[in-house]
Amino acid sequence: MNHDGSAHTPVAARRARVRAPELAGRGGWINTGVDQLTLADLRGRIVLLDFWTSCCINCLHVLDELRELEERHADTLVVVGVHSPKFVHEAEHRAVVDAVERHEVHHPVLDDPDLATWQQYAVRAWPTLVVIDPEGYVVAHHAGEGHAHALETLVTELEAEHAAKGTLRRGEGPYVPPEPVPSALRFPGKAVLLPGSGRFLVSDTTRHQLVELEPDGETVVRRIGSGERGLADGPAGTARFNEPQGLLVLPGPAGTVLVADTVNHALRTYDPATGAVVTVAGTGEQWWQGSSTHGPAREVALSSPWDLAWFEEKVWIAMAGVHQLWTYAPETDTVEAAAGTTNEGLVDGPVREAWFAQPSGLSAGDGRLWVADSETSAVRWVARDDEGELVVRTAVGTGLFDFGHRDGPAGRALLQHPLGVTALPGGSGGGSVAVADTYNHALRRYDPVTGEVSTLATDLREPSGAVVSGAEIVVVESARHRLTRLRLPEEAVRVDAVAHRTQRAATEVAAGGLRLDVVFQAPAGQRLDERYGPSTRLRVSATPPGLLAGGAGTGTDLTRELVLADGVTEGVLHVAATAASCDDDPAKPYPACHVHQQDWGVPVRVTDAGTSRLSLVLAGPAPEG
């Protein structure tokens, strides 16, 4: 049955005939070898538009979900990425080109810095997937993650239907790979200093390897990992990683390194003495809402672990994929969600109640665990309060949509999508932290004693982490594919202050009541999974919290009556929806089940002409038009 209680109908019968708008973006095309690619050029092929932005972890999850679909249907399906930026940096064409290579995007990408195509397709969230049939009509719309199985079914149906009609065209797609560029590193992520030798170990993210470098930071000693994307333990030459990021030298004489193997959703160990790689946490599958959040480390799923730090006798994990911090206890071989609710945003308080937004950098120092909270452009910390309870506090940052490059008092300072934070030693501003301010191409410093933010260096290229080496700090300059050695300066660099808000337009809503509808239709051949209770879940909150006078909270109905508070004229609605569906085949005693989920951060502005109804599509056919 569908969410409204109706029975399934064949895909051809329920499909609306909505002509797909043309693809247009001022930035032009990447991975095509041509200046312009049109829908007419793709007529006869099934087209899947993937609206994404490079900062968004959910978008990166979808890139990985689509890889097998692209391979299986290479002669009929053309995936087209539509890069739709959130941050100012992401509107730079060079940044999009880098992101396409960094994440091994093997299909055409339209660079749409002005969100022109985003607006034509009425997209409201990253990521959003839109399917266009071989005749040029939009037939399906999906937001969020978990739609790979539904897309597989739909593409197979479209192939059969249009082959019978004679409207399907098979052959090679328009993808043209870029020329490979030789370099010792390719989009490195993080680095650590190996004890005793003075050598560096670097996560060579795009090449799916670890690289050990001499103390000069340039000469390669050895590579760990075959260089092929995958999850395989074993000797250094045959082990496989999948876009590894964070590295941590574990306490003890062995010098064992723990690796956040991000796209494998796993933690691995690397033994520098033997070269052996072993998986110690994670199942290799992505964590979904409703999954276990504690237990034996190899039996609990993780979600895009991005960085690691040793704090309070445990490994702390920046679990970017679910906006939380987790811990891993090597002595008991267990993992546990430790901070954050999975809500995306910036909320301080007790660790279990705090909100994070894609934490991507960790460093312990001066009794605090420092966090680079990338999507809120914030620096946060975890520490014990006067009662001995762990709490989360914010040093720099105000929310999901404000960012820039501004020094000064921390309450006014601005960052832009920082990915790394490094506690500095006593002689270099004890208690201070260096921040890899990634999208500002800068290294910044926050001093908790003075409460000031300053700029240490500019003209870096997407710094993603740093490590202290003596009187120097070695920065992982990711988009220049190198480590860059800097003296820790006494004087700050002067920069012109710049403040930004995301260019995504706010939705105008009327004062008073607002009806929220999350549209979900179980994909063809599936039914809602209600064996163990309701199969849907809706969570609504707001920033500021006072925006909502009623309707906040969690429930199972995908429709909610919200009440906007008097006197609050703008804010952000945080909407998180989950739906579970299973294959609808009576012959299968244990049908395969699938989870579909999406978080929306919807900027709203209260106006006299605003709407009283807000519809968000989780999954369903194209709207009538």
Coordinates of C-alpha atoms in Angstrom, one line a residue:
M1 CA 0.0 0.0 0.0
N2 CA 1.1 3.6 -0.6
H3 CA 1.4 6.1 2.3
D4 CA -2.2 7.3 1.6
G5 CA -3.5 3.7 1.8
S6 CA -4.0 3.2 -1.9
A7 CA -2.7 0.2 -3.8
H8 CA 0.4 0.3 -6.0
T9 CA -0.1 1.2 -9.6
P10 CA 2.3 0.4 -12.5
V11 CA 5.0 3.0 -13.1
A12 CA 3.7 3.9 -16.5
A13 CA 0.1 4.4 -15.2
R14 CA 1.0 6.7 -12.3
R15 CA 3.6 8.8 -14.2
A16 CA 2.8 12.5 -14.7
R17 CA 3.8 14.0 -18.0
V18 CA 6.0 16.9 -16.9
R19 CA 8.5 18.1 -19.4
A20 CA 12.0 18.4 -17.9
P21 CA 13.3 22.0 -17.9
E22 CA 16.6 22.6 -19.8
L23 CA 19.9 22.3 -17.9
A24 CA 21.6 25.7 -17.5
G25 CA 24.4 26.8 -15.3
R26 CA 26.8 29.8 -15.6
G27 CA 29.8 27.6 -14.5
G28 CA 29.5 25.3 -17.5
W29 CA 30.1 21.6 -17.8
I30 CA 32.7 19.3 -16.3
N31 CA 33.6 15.7 -17.5
T32 CA 32.1 16.1 -20.9
G33 CA 34.8 17.6 -23.2
V34 CA 32.2 20.0 -24.6
D35 CA 31.0 23.5 -23.6
Q36 CA 27.3 22.7 -23.6
L37 CA 25.3 19.5 -23.0
T38 CA 21.5 19.7 -23.5
L39 CA 18.6 17.4 -22.8
A40 CA 18.2 17.0 -26.6
D41 CA 21.7 15.5 -26.6
L42 CA 20.5 13.0 -24.1
R43 CA 17.1 12.1 -25.7
G44 CA 16.6 8.4 -25.8
R45 CA 18.6 7.9 -22.6
I46 CA 17.3 7.7 -19.0
V47 CA 18.7 10.7 -17.2
L48 CA 19.2 10.9 -13.4
L49 CA 19.9 14.4 -12.1
D50 CA 21.8 14.5 -8.8
F51 CA 21.5 17.9 -7.2
W52 CA 24.5 18.0 -4.8
T53 CA 27.0 20.3 -3.2
S54 CA 30.5 19.3 -2.2
C55 CA 30.3 20.2 1.5
C56 CA 27.2 18.0 2.1
I57 CA 27.9 14.6 3.7
N58 CA 24.5 13.3 2.6
C59 CA 25.4 14.2 -1.0
L60 CA 28.6 12.3 -0.7
H61 CA 26.6 9.2 0.6
V62 CA 24.4 9.4 -2.5
L63 CA 27.4 9.6 -4.8
D64 CA 28.5 6.3 -3.4
E65 CA 25.0 4.8 -3.6
L66 CA 24.8 5.7 -7.3
R67 CA 28.1 4.0 -8.3
E68 CA 26.7 0.5 -8.8
L69 CA 23.6 1.8 -10.5
E70 CA 25.8 3.7 -13.0
E71 CA 27.9 0.6 -13.8
R72 CA 24.9 -1.8 -14.2
H73 CA 23.1 0.5 -16.6
A74 CA 26.0 2.2 -18.3
D75 CA 24.5 1.9 -21.8
T76 CA 21.0 3.3 -21.0
L77 CA 21.4 5.6 -17.9
V78 CA 23.2 9.0 -17.8
V79 CA 23.8 10.4 -14.4
V80 CA 24.2 14.2 -14.5
G81 CA 25.4 15.9 -11.3
V82 CA 24.0 19.4 -10.9
H83 CA 26.4 21.2 -8.4
S84 CA 24.3 23.6 -6.4
P85 CA 26.5 25.5 -3.9
K86 CA 25.7 26.4 -0.3
F87 CA 29.0 28.2 0.5
V88 CA 30.6 31.0 -1.5
H89 CA 33.7 28.9 -2.0
E90 CA 31.6 26.2 -3.7
A91 CA 30.5 28.7 -6.3
E92 CA 34.1 28.9 -7.6
H93 CA 34.5 26.8 -10.7
R94 CA 37.9 25.5 -9.6
A95 CA 36.5 24.3 -6.4
V96 CA 33.8 22.3 -8.2
V97 CA 36.4 20.8 -10.6
D98 CA 38.5 19.8 -7.5
A99 CA 35.4 18.2 -5.8
V100 CA 34.5 16.2 -8.9
E101 CA 38.0 14.7 -8.9
R102 CA 38.3 14.4 -5.1
H103 CA 35.2 12.2 -4.9
E104 CA 35.8 10.3 -8.2
V105 CA 32.6 11.6 -9.9
H106 CA 32.5 9.6 -13.1
H107 CA 29.7 11.4 -14.9
P108 CA 29.0 14.8 -16.4
V109 CA 28.6 17.6 -13.9
L110 CA 26.8 21.0 -14.5
D111 CA 28.3 23.8 -12.4
D112 CA 25.3 25.9 -11.4
P113 CA 26.7 28.6 -9.1
D114 CA 23.5 30.7 -9.3
L115 CA 21.2 27.8 -8.5
A116 CA 19.4 28.4 -11.9
T117 CA 18.6 24.7 -12.6
W118 CA 17.9 24.1 -8.9
Q119 CA 15.2 26.7 -9.1
Q120 CA 13.8 25.4 -12.4
Y121 CA 13.3 21.9 -10.8
A122 CA 11.9 23.4 -7.5
V123 CA 14.6 21.6 -5.5
R124 CA 14.5 22.3 -1.7
A125 CA 17.3 20.1 -0.3
W126 CA 20.7 18.6 -0.8
P127 CA 20.7 15.9 -2.1
T128 CA 17.8 15.6 -4.5
L129 CA 17.5 13.1 -7.3
V130 CA 15.2 13.7 -10.3
V131 CA 14.6 11.0 -13.0
I132 CA 13.9 12.0 -16.6
D133 CA 12.6 9.4 -19.1
P134 CA 14.0 8.9 -22.6
E135 CA 11.3 11.1 -24.0
G136 CA 12.3 14.0 -21.8
Y137 CA 9.7 13.9 -19.1
V138 CA 10.3 14.1 -15.3
V139 CA 9.0 10.9 -13.8
A140 CA 10.3 10.7 -10.2
H141 CA 11.6 12.9 -7.5
H142 CA 13.6 11.7 -4.4
A143 CA 15.2 13.7 -1.6
G144 CA 17.9 12.4 0.7
E145 CA 19.5 9.0 1.0
G146 CA 18.5 5.4 0.7
H147 CA 16.8 5.4 -2.7
A148 CA 19.2 3.2 -4.7
H149 CA 16.9 0.2 -4.7
A150 CA 13.9 2.2 -5.8
L151 CA 16.0 3.8 -8.6
E152 CA 17.2 0.4 -9.7
T153 CA 13.6 -0.8 -10.1
L154 CA 12.5 2.4 -11.9
V155 CA 15.4 2.4 -14.3
T156 CA 14.7 -1.3 -15.1
E157 CA 11.1 -0.5 -15.8
L158 CA 11.9 2.4 -18.0
E159 CA 14.4 0.4 -20.0
A160 CA 11.7 -2.3 -20.7
E161 CA 9.0 0.3 -21.4
H162 CA 11.0 2.4 -23.8
A163 CA 12.7 -0.5 -25.5
A164 CA 9.2 -1.7 -26.4
K165 CA 8.2 1.7 -27.6
G166 CA 11.4 2.2 -29.6
T167 CA 12.3 5.3 -27.7
L168 CA 15.4 3.9 -25.8
R169 CA 18.8 4.7 -27.2
R170 CA 21.7 2.5 -26.0
G171 CA 25.4 3.3 -26.3
E172 CA 28.2 5.1 -24.5
G173 CA 27.4 8.1 -22.4
P174 CA 28.8 11.6 -22.7
Y175 CA 31.3 11.2 -19.8
V176 CA 34.9 12.2 -20.6
P177 CA 37.4 11.6 -17.8
P178 CA 40.0 14.3 -17.0
E179 CA 43.6 13.7 -17.7
P180 CA 45.4 12.2 -14.7
V181 CA 47.9 14.4 -12.9
P182 CA 51.0 12.9 -11.3
S183 CA 51.7 13.9 -7.7
A184 CA 52.9 12.2 -4.5
L185 CA 49.5 13.0 -2.8
R186 CA 46.1 13.6 -4.3
F187 CA 43.6 15.5 -2.1
P188 CA 45.1 14.4 1.2
G189 CA 42.8 14.6 4.2
K190 CA 44.6 14.4 7.6
A191 CA 48.1 13.8 8.9
V192 CA 49.8 12.7 12.1
L193 CA 53.4 12.7 13.3
L194 CA 54.8 9.2 13.8
P195 CA 56.6 8.9 17.2
G196 CA 60.3 8.3 17.2
S197 CA 61.0 8.7 13.5
G198 CA 59.7 12.2 12.9
R199 CA 57.9 11.0 9.8
F200 CA 54.4 11.9 8.8
L201 CA 51.6 9.6 8.0
V202 CA 49.0 11.1 5.6
S203 CA 45.6 9.9 4.5
D204 CA 45.8 10.1 0.7
T205 CA 42.1 10.3 0.4
T206 CA 41.4 10.2 -3.4
R207 CA 43.9 7.4 -3.9
H208 CA 42.4 5.3 -1.1
Q209 CA 45.8 5.0 0.6
L210 CA 47.9 6.0 3.5
V211 CA 51.3 7.5 2.7
E212 CA 54.3 7.6 5.0
L213 CA 56.6 10.6 4.3
E214 CA 60.1 11.5 5.5
P215 CA 60.4 14.4 8.0
D216 CA 60.7 16.8 5.0
G217 CA 57.0 16.1 4.3
E218 CA 57.7 15.4 0.7
T219 CA 59.7 12.2 0.2
V220 CA 57.6 9.1 0.1
V221 CA 58.8 6.2 2.3
R222 CA 56.0 3.8 1.5
R223 CA 52.3 3.5 0.6
I224 CA 49.8 1.5 2.6
G225 CA 46.8 0.2 0.6
S226 CA 46.5 -1.1 -2.9
G227 CA 45.0 2.2 -4.2
E228 CA 41.7 0.4 -5.2
R229 CA 38.5 1.5 -3.5
G230 CA 37.3 -1.3 -1.1
L231 CA 37.3 -2.8 2.3
A232 CA 40.0 -5.5 2.8
D233 CA 42.3 -6.2 5.7
G234 CA 45.8 -7.6 5.3
P235 CA 49.4 -6.6 4.4
A236 CA 50.1 -3.0 3.3
G237 CA 50.3 -3.9 -0.4
T238 CA 46.9 -5.6 -0.6
A239 CA 44.7 -3.9 2.0
R240 CA 42.0 -1.6 0.7
F241 CA 40.6 1.7 2.0
N242 CA 37.8 3.9 0.8
E243 CA 38.5 7.6 1.0
P244 CA 40.3 7.5 4.4
Q245 CA 40.4 10.7 6.5
G246 CA 41.3 11.0 10.2
L247 CA 44.4 9.4 11.8
L248 CA 45.3 8.9 15.4
V249 CA 48.4 7.4 17.0
L250 CA 47.0 5.3 19.9
P251 CA 48.7 5.5 23.3
G252 CA 51.2 2.9 24.0
P253 CA 54.7 1.8 22.8
A254 CA 53.5 0.1 19.7
G255 CA 52.7 3.3 17.8
T256 CA 49.6 1.7 16.3
V257 CA 47.6 4.2 14.1
L258 CA 43.8 4.2 14.1
V259 CA 42.3 5.2 10.7
A260 CA 38.9 6.7 10.1
D261 CA 38.0 4.9 6.9
T262 CA 35.3 7.3 6.0
V263 CA 33.4 5.8 3.0
N264 CA 33.8 2.3 4.4
H265 CA 32.1 3.5 7.6
A266 CA 34.8 1.8 9.6
L267 CA 37.8 2.2 11.9
R268 CA 40.9 0.4 10.9
T269 CA 44.3 0.0 12.6
Y270 CA 47.6 0.2 10.8
D271 CA 50.7 -1.3 12.5
P272 CA 53.8 0.7 11.2
A273 CA 56.1 -2.2 12.3
T274 CA 54.4 -4.9 10.2
G275 CA 52.3 -2.9 7.7
A276 CA 49.2 -4.9 8.7
V277 CA 45.8 -3.3 8.4
V278 CA 42.9 -4.6 10.5
T279 CA 39.3 -3.5 10.8
V280 CA 38.4 -2.9 14.5
A281 CA 35.0 -1.1 14.4
G282 CA 32.1 -0.8 12.0
T283 CA 30.3 -3.4 9.9
G284 CA 31.2 -1.8 6.5
E285 CA 27.5 -0.7 6.2
Q286 CA 26.2 2.8 6.9
W287 CA 24.3 3.5 10.1
W288 CA 20.6 4.4 9.7
Q289 CA 18.0 5.8 12.0
G290 CA 16.8 3.0 14.3
S291 CA 20.1 1.1 14.3
S292 CA 22.0 0.3 17.4
T293 CA 24.1 3.1 18.9
H294 CA 26.3 1.1 21.3
G295 CA 27.8 -2.4 21.5
P296 CA 30.6 -4.6 20.3
A297 CA 32.6 -2.5 17.9
R298 CA 32.5 -4.9 14.9
E299 CA 28.7 -5.3 15.2
V300 CA 27.6 -1.7 15.3
A301 CA 27.3 0.3 12.0
L302 CA 29.0 3.7 11.7
S303 CA 28.4 6.6 9.4
S304 CA 31.2 8.5 7.7
P305 CA 33.7 8.7 10.6
W306 CA 35.8 11.8 9.6
D307 CA 38.4 12.4 12.4
L308 CA 39.7 10.9 15.7
A309 CA 41.1 12.1 19.0
W310 CA 42.1 10.6 22.3
F311 CA 40.1 12.2 25.1
E312 CA 39.2 10.9 28.6
E313 CA 40.9 7.5 28.0
K314 CA 38.8 6.8 24.9
V315 CA 38.9 7.4 21.2
W316 CA 36.4 10.1 20.2
I317 CA 35.0 9.9 16.7
A318 CA 33.7 12.8 14.6
M319 CA 30.8 10.9 13.1
A320 CA 30.1 13.4 10.3
G321 CA 27.4 11.3 8.7
V322 CA 25.0 11.5 11.6
H323 CA 26.0 14.8 13.2
Q324 CA 27.3 13.2 16.4
L325 CA 30.4 12.3 18.3
W326 CA 30.9 8.7 19.2
T327 CA 33.5 6.9 21.3
Y328 CA 35.5 3.7 20.7
A329 CA 37.0 2.0 23.8
P330 CA 39.9 -0.3 22.7
E331 CA 40.1 -2.0 26.0
T332 CA 36.5 -3.3 25.9
D333 CA 36.3 -3.2 22.0
T334 CA 33.0 -1.3 22.1
V335 CA 31.6 1.8 20.4
E336 CA 28.9 4.2 21.7
A337 CA 27.1 7.4 20.6
A338 CA 28.4 10.0 23.1
A339 CA 27.3 13.5 22.0
G340 CA 24.6 14.9 19.7
T341 CA 21.0 13.9 18.9
T342 CA 21.5 13.4 15.1
N343 CA 19.6 16.7 14.6
E344 CA 21.7 19.0 12.4
G345 CA 22.3 22.4 13.8
L346 CA 24.1 24.4 16.5
V347 CA 22.7 23.8 20.0
D348 CA 24.9 23.8 23.1
G349 CA 24.2 22.0 26.4
P350 CA 24.6 18.5 27.9
V351 CA 26.3 16.2 25.4
R352 CA 23.2 14.1 24.9
E353 CA 21.1 17.1 24.0
A354 CA 23.6 19.1 21.9
W355 CA 23.3 19.4 18.1
F356 CA 26.2 19.2 15.7
A357 CA 26.4 19.7 12.0
Q358 CA 28.8 17.4 10.2
P359 CA 31.7 17.5 12.7
S360 CA 34.9 16.9 10.7
G361 CA 37.9 17.8 12.9
L362 CA 38.9 16.8 16.5
S363 CA 41.8 17.7 18.8
A364 CA 42.2 17.3 22.5
G365 CA 44.0 19.8 24.6
D366 CA 43.8 21.8 27.9
G367 CA 41.1 19.5 29.2
R368 CA 38.8 20.1 26.2
L369 CA 37.9 18.2 23.1
W370 CA 37.9 20.7 20.3
V371 CA 35.5 20.2 17.4
A372 CA 35.5 21.7 13.9
D373 CA 31.8 21.7 13.2
S374 CA 31.9 22.2 9.5
E375 CA 28.3 22.9 8.3
T376 CA 27.8 25.5 11.0
S377 CA 31.2 27.0 10.3
A378 CA 31.9 26.7 14.0
V379 CA 34.5 25.7 16.5
R380 CA 32.9 23.9 19.5
W381 CA 34.3 22.1 22.5
V382 CA 33.4 19.3 24.9
A383 CA 34.5 19.5 28.5
R384 CA 33.4 18.9 32.1
D385 CA 31.3 21.6 33.8
D386 CA 31.5 22.5 37.5
E387 CA 29.3 19.5 38.4
G388 CA 31.6 17.1 36.4
E389 CA 29.1 16.6 33.6
L390 CA 30.2 16.6 30.0
V391 CA 28.8 19.6 28.1
V392 CA 29.1 21.1 24.6
R393 CA 29.9 24.8 24.2
T394 CA 30.5 27.0 21.1
A395 CA 33.5 29.2 20.7
V396 CA 32.9 30.5 17.2
G397 CA 29.9 30.2 14.9
T398 CA 26.2 31.1 14.8
G399 CA 24.4 28.5 12.7
L400 CA 23.9 26.7 9.4
F401 CA 23.6 29.7 7.1
D402 CA 26.0 32.3 8.3
F403 CA 29.7 32.2 7.4
G404 CA 32.6 34.4 6.2
H405 CA 36.1 35.5 7.1
R406 CA 36.1 37.9 10.0
D407 CA 38.6 38.2 12.9
G408 CA 38.1 39.7 16.3
P409 CA 35.9 38.8 19.3
A410 CA 34.7 35.2 19.0
G411 CA 31.1 36.2 19.2
R412 CA 31.4 38.2 15.9
A413 CA 34.1 36.2 14.2
L414 CA 33.2 34.1 11.1
L415 CA 34.7 31.0 9.5
Q416 CA 33.7 29.1 6.3
H417 CA 33.3 25.3 6.6
P418 CA 36.4 24.4 8.7
L419 CA 37.5 20.8 8.5
G420 CA 40.3 20.7 11.0
V421 CA 41.3 21.9 14.5
T422 CA 44.6 21.4 16.2
A423 CA 45.4 22.1 19.9
L424 CA 48.5 24.3 20.1
P425 CA 51.3 23.7 22.7
G426 CA 52.1 26.1 25.6
G427 CA 54.8 28.1 23.9
S428 CA 52.6 29.0 21.0
G429 CA 49.6 30.4 22.8
G430 CA 48.8 27.7 25.3
G431 CA 45.2 26.6 25.3
S432 CA 44.8 28.1 21.8
V433 CA 43.7 26.1 18.8
A434 CA 44.6 26.4 15.1
V435 CA 41.7 26.0 12.8
A436 CA 41.9 24.7 9.2
D437 CA 39.4 27.2 7.8
T438 CA 39.0 25.2 4.7
Y439 CA 36.7 27.3 2.4
N440 CA 38.5 30.5 3.4
H441 CA 41.9 28.9 2.4
A442 CA 43.3 30.1 5.7
L443 CA 44.8 28.9 9.0
R444 CA 43.0 30.7 11.9
R445 CA 43.6 30.7 15.7
Y446 CA 41.1 30.9 18.5
D447 CA 42.5 32.0 21.9
P448 CA 40.1 31.0 24.8
V449 CA 41.9 33.3 27.2
T450 CA 41.3 36.5 25.2
G451 CA 38.2 35.2 23.3
E452 CA 39.8 36.5 20.1
V453 CA 40.0 34.9 16.6
S454 CA 42.9 35.8 14.3
T455 CA 44.3 34.7 11.0
L456 CA 47.7 33.0 11.0
A457 CA 48.1 32.4 7.3
T458 CA 46.3 32.9 4.0
D459 CA 46.7 31.7 0.4
L460 CA 46.5 28.1 1.4
R461 CA 44.3 25.9 -0.8
E462 CA 41.5 24.1 1.1
P463 CA 43.5 23.2 4.3
S464 CA 41.8 20.2 5.9
G465 CA 44.0 19.5 8.9
A466 CA 47.3 20.4 10.6
V467 CA 49.8 18.8 13.0
V468 CA 52.4 20.5 15.2
S469 CA 56.0 19.6 14.6
G470 CA 58.4 21.4 17.0
A471 CA 58.1 25.1 16.5
E472 CA 56.2 24.7 13.2
I473 CA 52.8 23.7 12.2
V474 CA 52.4 21.4 9.2
V475 CA 49.2 22.0 7.3
V476 CA 47.5 19.5 5.0
E477 CA 46.9 21.7 2.0
S478 CA 44.4 19.4 0.4
A479 CA 43.7 21.0 -2.9
R480 CA 47.4 21.7 -3.5
H481 CA 48.1 18.0 -2.8
R482 CA 50.8 18.6 -0.3
L483 CA 51.9 19.3 3.3
T484 CA 52.9 22.9 3.9
R485 CA 55.2 23.8 6.7
L486 CA 54.7 27.1 8.5
R487 CA 56.3 28.9 11.5
L488 CA 53.8 29.6 14.1
P489 CA 53.7 33.4 13.9
E490 CA 53.5 35.8 16.8
E491 CA 51.6 38.4 14.8
A492 CA 48.3 37.8 13.0
V493 CA 47.7 38.5 9.3
R494 CA 45.4 41.3 8.6
V495 CA 42.4 40.4 6.3
D496 CA 39.4 42.4 5.1
A497 CA 36.3 41.2 7.0
V498 CA 33.7 39.4 4.8
A499 CA 30.3 38.1 6.0
H500 CA 28.0 35.9 4.0
R501 CA 24.7 34.1 4.1
T502 CA 23.8 31.2 1.9
Q503 CA 22.3 32.4 -1.4
R504 CA 19.5 29.8 -1.1
A505 CA 16.2 31.8 -1.0
A506 CA 14.0 31.7 2.1
T507 CA 10.5 30.3 1.7
E508 CA 7.9 32.9 2.4
V509 CA 5.3 31.6 4.8
A510 CA 2.2 33.2 6.3
A511 CA 1.9 34.1 10.0
G512 CA 0.0 31.7 12.2
G513 CA -0.7 28.1 11.1
L514 CA 1.5 26.3 8.6
R515 CA 0.6 22.8 7.4
L516 CA 3.7 20.6 6.8
D517 CA 3.4 17.6 4.4
V518 CA 6.2 15.3 3.7
V519 CA 5.4 13.3 0.6
F520 CA 6.4 9.7 0.5
Q521 CA 5.2 7.0 -1.8
A522 CA 6.6 3.5 -1.5
P523 CA 8.5 2.7 -4.6
A524 CA 7.0 0.2 -7.1
G525 CA 7.1 -3.3 -5.9
Q526 CA 7.5 -2.2 -2.2
R527 CA 5.2 -1.6 0.7
L528 CA 5.6 0.3 3.9
D529 CA 7.2 -1.9 6.6
E530 CA 4.7 -1.9 9.5
R531 CA 5.6 -5.3 11.0
Y532 CA 7.1 -3.7 14.1
G533 CA 5.0 -0.6 14.3
P534 CA 4.7 2.7 12.3
S535 CA 7.1 2.8 9.3
T536 CA 7.4 6.5 9.2
R537 CA 8.9 9.1 11.5
L538 CA 8.9 12.9 11.4
R539 CA 10.9 15.2 13.6
V540 CA 10.4 19.0 13.5
S541 CA 12.3 21.8 15.3
A542 CA 13.4 25.3 14.6
T543 CA 16.2 27.8 14.9
P544 CA 15.5 29.9 16.9
P545 CA 13.4 27.6 19.0
G546 CA 10.9 30.4 19.5
L547 CA 10.0 30.4 15.8
L548 CA 7.5 27.6 16.6
A549 CA 4.7 28.1 19.1
G550 CA 3.3 24.6 18.3
G551 CA 4.1 21.5 16.3
A552 CA 7.7 20.8 17.3
G553 CA 8.7 17.3 18.3
T554 CA 8.7 13.8 17.0
G555 CA 5.8 11.6 15.7
T556 CA 4.9 9.0 13.1
D557 CA 2.6 11.0 10.9
L558 CA 4.2 12.7 7.9
T559 CA 1.7 15.5 8.1
R560 CA 2.1 18.1 10.9
E561 CA 0.2 21.3 11.8
L562 CA 2.8 23.9 12.8
V563 CA 2.1 27.2 14.6
L564 CA 4.5 30.1 14.0
A565 CA 5.0 32.3 17.0
D566 CA 3.9 35.9 16.9
G567 CA 6.8 38.4 16.5
V568 CA 9.4 36.0 15.0
T569 CA 9.8 37.0 11.4
E570 CA 12.4 34.6 10.1
G571 CA 14.3 31.4 11.0
V572 CA 15.0 27.9 9.9
L573 CA 12.7 24.9 10.1
H574 CA 14.5 21.6 10.8
V575 CA 12.6 18.7 9.3
A576 CA 13.8 15.1 9.5
A577 CA 11.8 12.3 7.9
T578 CA 12.4 8.6 7.7
A579 CA 10.3 5.9 5.9
A580 CA 11.0 2.2 5.8
S581 CA 9.7 0.0 2.9
C582 CA 10.0 -3.7 2.1
D583 CA 9.8 -5.7 -1.1
D584 CA 6.1 -6.5 -1.6
D585 CA 6.5 -10.2 -2.6
P586 CA 4.4 -12.8 -0.7
A587 CA 6.7 -15.5 -1.9
K588 CA 9.6 -14.1 0.1
P589 CA 9.4 -14.9 3.8
Y590 CA 12.2 -12.4 4.5
P591 CA 11.8 -9.6 2.0
A592 CA 14.6 -7.0 1.6
C593 CA 13.8 -3.8 3.4
H594 CA 15.0 -0.2 2.7
V595 CA 15.3 3.0 4.7
H596 CA 14.7 6.4 3.0
Q597 CA 15.7 9.4 5.0
Q598 CA 16.3 13.1 4.6
D599 CA 16.9 16.2 6.8
W600 CA 15.8 19.5 5.5
G601 CA 16.9 22.9 6.8
V602 CA 14.3 25.2 5.3
P603 CA 14.9 29.0 5.7
V604 CA 11.6 30.7 6.2
R605 CA 10.5 34.3 6.3
V606 CA 7.0 35.4 7.5
T607 CA 5.3 37.7 5.1
D608 CA 1.7 38.8 4.4
A609 CA 1.8 37.0 1.0
G610 CA 3.4 33.8 2.3
T611 CA 2.1 30.3 1.9
S612 CA 0.2 28.4 4.6
R613 CA 1.3 25.0 3.4
L614 CA 4.8 23.6 3.0
S615 CA 5.3 20.4 1.0
L616 CA 8.6 18.4 1.0
V617 CA 9.1 15.4 -1.2
L618 CA 10.9 12.5 0.4
A619 CA 10.1 10.1 -2.5
G620 CA 7.4 10.0 -5.2
P621 CA 6.5 10.6 -8.8
A622 CA 6.9 13.9 -10.4
P623 CA 4.2 16.4 -9.3
E624 CA 1.5 17.3 -11.7
G625 CA 2.3 20.4 -13.8

